[in-house]
PDB file of C-alpha atoms in Angstrom:
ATOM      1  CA  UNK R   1      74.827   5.031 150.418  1.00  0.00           C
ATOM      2  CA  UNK R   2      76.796   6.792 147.912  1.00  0.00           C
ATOM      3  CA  UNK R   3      78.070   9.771 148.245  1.00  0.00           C
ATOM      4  CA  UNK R   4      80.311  12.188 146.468  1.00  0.00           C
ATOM      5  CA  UNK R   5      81.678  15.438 147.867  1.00  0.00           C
ATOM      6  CA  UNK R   6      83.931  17.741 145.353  1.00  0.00           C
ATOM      7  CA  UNK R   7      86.290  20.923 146.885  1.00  0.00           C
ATOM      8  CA  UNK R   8      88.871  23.146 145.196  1.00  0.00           C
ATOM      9  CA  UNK R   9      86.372  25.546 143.682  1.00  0.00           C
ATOM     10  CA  UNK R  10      86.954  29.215 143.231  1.00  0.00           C
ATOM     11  CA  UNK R  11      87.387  32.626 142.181  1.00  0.00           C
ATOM     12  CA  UNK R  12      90.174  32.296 139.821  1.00  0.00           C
ATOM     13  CA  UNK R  13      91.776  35.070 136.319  1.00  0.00           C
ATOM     14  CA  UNK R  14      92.555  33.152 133.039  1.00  0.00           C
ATOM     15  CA  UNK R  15      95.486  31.658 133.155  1.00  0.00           C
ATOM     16  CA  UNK R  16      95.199  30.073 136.565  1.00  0.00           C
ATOM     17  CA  UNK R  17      94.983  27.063 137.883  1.00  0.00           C
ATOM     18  CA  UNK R  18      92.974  25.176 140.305  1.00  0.00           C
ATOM     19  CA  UNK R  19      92.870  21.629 141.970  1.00  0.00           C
ATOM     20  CA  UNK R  20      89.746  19.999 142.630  1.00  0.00           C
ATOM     21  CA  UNK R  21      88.998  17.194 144.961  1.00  0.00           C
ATOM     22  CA  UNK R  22      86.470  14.528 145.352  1.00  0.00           C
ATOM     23  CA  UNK R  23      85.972  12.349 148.085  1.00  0.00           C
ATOM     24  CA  UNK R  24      84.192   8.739 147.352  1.00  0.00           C
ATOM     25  CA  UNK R  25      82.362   6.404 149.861  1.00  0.00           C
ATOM     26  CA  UNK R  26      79.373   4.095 149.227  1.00  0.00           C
ATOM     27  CA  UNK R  27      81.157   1.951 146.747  1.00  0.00           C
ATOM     28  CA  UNK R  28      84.097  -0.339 145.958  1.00  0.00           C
ATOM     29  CA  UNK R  29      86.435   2.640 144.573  1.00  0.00           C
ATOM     30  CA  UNK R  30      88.868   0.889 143.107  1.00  0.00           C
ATOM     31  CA  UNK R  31      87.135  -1.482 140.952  1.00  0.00           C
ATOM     32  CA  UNK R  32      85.140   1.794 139.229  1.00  0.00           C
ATOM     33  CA  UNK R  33      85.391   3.659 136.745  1.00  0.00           C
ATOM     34  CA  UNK R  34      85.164   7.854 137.369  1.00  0.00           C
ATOM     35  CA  UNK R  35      84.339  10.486 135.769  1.00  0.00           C
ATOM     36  CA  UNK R  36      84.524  14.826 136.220  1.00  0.00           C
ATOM     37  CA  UNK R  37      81.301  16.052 134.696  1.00  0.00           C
ATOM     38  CA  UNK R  38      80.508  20.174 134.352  1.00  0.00           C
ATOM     39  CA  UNK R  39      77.627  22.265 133.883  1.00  0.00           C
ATOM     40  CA  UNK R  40      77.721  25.662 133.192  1.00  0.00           C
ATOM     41  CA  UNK R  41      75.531  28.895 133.446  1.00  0.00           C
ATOM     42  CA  UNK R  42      72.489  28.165 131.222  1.00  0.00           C
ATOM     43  CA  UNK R  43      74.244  25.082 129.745  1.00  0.00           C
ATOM     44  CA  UNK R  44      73.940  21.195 129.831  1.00  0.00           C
ATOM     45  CA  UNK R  45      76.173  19.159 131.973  1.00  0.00           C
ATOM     46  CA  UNK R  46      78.793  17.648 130.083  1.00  0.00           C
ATOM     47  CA  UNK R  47      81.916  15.045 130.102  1.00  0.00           C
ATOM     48  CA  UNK R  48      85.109  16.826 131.111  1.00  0.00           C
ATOM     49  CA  UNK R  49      87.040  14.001 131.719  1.00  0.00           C
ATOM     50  CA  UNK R  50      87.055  10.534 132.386  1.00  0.00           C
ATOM     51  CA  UNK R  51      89.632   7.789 134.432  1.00  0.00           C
ATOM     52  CA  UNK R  52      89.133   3.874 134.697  1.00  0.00           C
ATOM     53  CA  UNK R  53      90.031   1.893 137.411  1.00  0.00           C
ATOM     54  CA  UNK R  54      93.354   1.118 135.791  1.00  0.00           C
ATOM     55  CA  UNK R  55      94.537   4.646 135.806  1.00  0.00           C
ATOM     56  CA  UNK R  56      93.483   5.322 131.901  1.00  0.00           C
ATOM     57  CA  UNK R  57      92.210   8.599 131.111  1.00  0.00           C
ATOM     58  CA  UNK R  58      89.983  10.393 128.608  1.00  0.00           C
ATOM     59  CA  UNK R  59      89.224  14.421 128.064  1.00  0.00           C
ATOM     60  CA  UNK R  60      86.613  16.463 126.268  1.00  0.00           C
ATOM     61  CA  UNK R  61      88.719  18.217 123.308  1.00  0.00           C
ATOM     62  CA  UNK R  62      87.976  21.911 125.311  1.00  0.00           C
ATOM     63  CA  UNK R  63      90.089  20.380 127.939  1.00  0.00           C
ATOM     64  CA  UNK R  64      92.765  18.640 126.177  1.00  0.00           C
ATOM     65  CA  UNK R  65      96.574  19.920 127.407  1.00  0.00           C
ATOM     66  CA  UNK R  66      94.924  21.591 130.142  1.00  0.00           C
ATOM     67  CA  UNK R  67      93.474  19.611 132.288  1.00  0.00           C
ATOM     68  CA  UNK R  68      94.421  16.473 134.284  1.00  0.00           C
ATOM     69  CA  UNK R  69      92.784  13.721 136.351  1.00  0.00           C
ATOM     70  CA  UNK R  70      93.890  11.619 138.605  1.00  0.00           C
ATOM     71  CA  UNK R  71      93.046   9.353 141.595  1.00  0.00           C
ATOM     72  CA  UNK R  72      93.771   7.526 144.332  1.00  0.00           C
ATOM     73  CA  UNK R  73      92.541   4.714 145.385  1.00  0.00           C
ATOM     74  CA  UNK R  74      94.037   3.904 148.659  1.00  0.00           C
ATOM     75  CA  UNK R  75      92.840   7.725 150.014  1.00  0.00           C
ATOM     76  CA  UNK R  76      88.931   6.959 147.996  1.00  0.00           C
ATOM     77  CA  UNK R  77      89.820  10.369 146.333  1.00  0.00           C
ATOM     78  CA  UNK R  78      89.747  11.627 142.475  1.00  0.00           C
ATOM     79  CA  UNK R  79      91.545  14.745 141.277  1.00  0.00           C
ATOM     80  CA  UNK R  80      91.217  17.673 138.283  1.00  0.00           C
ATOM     81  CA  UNK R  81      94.218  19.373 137.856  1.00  0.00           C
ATOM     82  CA  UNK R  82      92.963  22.449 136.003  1.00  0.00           C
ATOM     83  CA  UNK R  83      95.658  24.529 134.071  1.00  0.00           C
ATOM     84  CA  UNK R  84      95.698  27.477 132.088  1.00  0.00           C
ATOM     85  CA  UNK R  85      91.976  28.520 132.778  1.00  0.00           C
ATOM     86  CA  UNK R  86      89.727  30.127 130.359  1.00  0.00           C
ATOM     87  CA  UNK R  87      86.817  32.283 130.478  1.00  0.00           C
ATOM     88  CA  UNK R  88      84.643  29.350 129.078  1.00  0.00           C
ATOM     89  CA  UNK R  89      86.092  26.816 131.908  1.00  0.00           C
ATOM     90  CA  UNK R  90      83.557  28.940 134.004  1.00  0.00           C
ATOM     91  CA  UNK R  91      81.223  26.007 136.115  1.00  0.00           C
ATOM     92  CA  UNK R  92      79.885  23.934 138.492  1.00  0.00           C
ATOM     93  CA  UNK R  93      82.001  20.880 138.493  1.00  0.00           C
ATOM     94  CA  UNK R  94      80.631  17.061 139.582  1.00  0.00           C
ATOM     95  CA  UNK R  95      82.700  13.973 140.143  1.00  0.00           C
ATOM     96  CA  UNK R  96      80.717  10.640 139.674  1.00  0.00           C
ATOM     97  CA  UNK R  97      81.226   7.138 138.698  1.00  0.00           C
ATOM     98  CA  UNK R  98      80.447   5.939 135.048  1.00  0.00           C
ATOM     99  CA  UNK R  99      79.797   2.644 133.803  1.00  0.00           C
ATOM    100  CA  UNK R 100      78.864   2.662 129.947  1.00  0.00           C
ATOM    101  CA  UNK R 101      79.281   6.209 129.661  1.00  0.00           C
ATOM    102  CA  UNK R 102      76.613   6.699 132.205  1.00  0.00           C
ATOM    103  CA  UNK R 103      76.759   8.597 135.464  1.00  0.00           C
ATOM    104  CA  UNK R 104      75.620   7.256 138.744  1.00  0.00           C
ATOM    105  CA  UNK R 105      71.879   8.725 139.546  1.00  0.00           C
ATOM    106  CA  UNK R 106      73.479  10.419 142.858  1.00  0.00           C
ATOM    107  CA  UNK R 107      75.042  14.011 142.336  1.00  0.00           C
ATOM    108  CA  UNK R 108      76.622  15.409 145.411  1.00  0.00           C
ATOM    109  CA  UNK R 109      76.788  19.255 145.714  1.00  0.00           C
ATOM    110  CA  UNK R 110      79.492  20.365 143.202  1.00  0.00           C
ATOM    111  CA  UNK R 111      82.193  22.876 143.404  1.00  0.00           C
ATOM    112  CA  UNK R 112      82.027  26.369 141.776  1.00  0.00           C
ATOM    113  CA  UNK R 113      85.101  27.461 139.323  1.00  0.00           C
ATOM    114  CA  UNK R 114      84.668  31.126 138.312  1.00  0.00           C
ATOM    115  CA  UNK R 115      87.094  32.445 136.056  1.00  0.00           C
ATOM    116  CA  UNK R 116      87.347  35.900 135.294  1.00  0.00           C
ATOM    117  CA  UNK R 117      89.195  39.437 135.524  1.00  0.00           C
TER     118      UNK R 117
END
């Protein structure tokens, strides 16, 4: 069974930062590829940012400079580093894994990032 359970969410003002956390079982982490996927209020889920089972990394162009992934394979755990928040950053937040550019069908709960003043 796969499962995927993100953390770090919060109540944060622009400018802040955040860490969030995703915890992997139900698959061979290390030989997949993962990916940090948002959705916010009224919107579409989209691609935030992307790492490969090598360590490579991809970001959506809102994120660029700002944010960073990361994982670690030996804990099952993935990482967003969130910097310099913005207004817009406001979301619910998924981790999943991606092969093809496709998500898994199995979305755990998310975690909630609220920015604001």
């Amino acid at each position: 069974q796969v499962q995927f359970v993100e953390s770090g969410g919060g109540l944060v003002q622009p400018g802040g930062s955040l860490r969030l956390s995703c915890a992997v079982s139900g698959i061979i982490f290390d030989i997949e590829h993962m990916a940090w996927y948002r959705q916010a209020p009224g919107g579409e889920r989209e691609l935030v940012a992307r790492i490969s089972r090598y360590g490579s990394t991809n970001y959506a162009d809102a994120v660029k400079g700002r944010f960073t992934i990361s994982r670690d394979n030996v804990k099952r755990m993935m990482y967003l580093q969130m910097n310099s928040l913005k207004l817009e950053d406001t979301a619910v937040y998924y981790c999943n894994r991606q092969n093809g550019g496709i998500p898994s069908n199995y979305w755990g709960p998310g975690t909630r990032v609220t920015v604001s003043s």
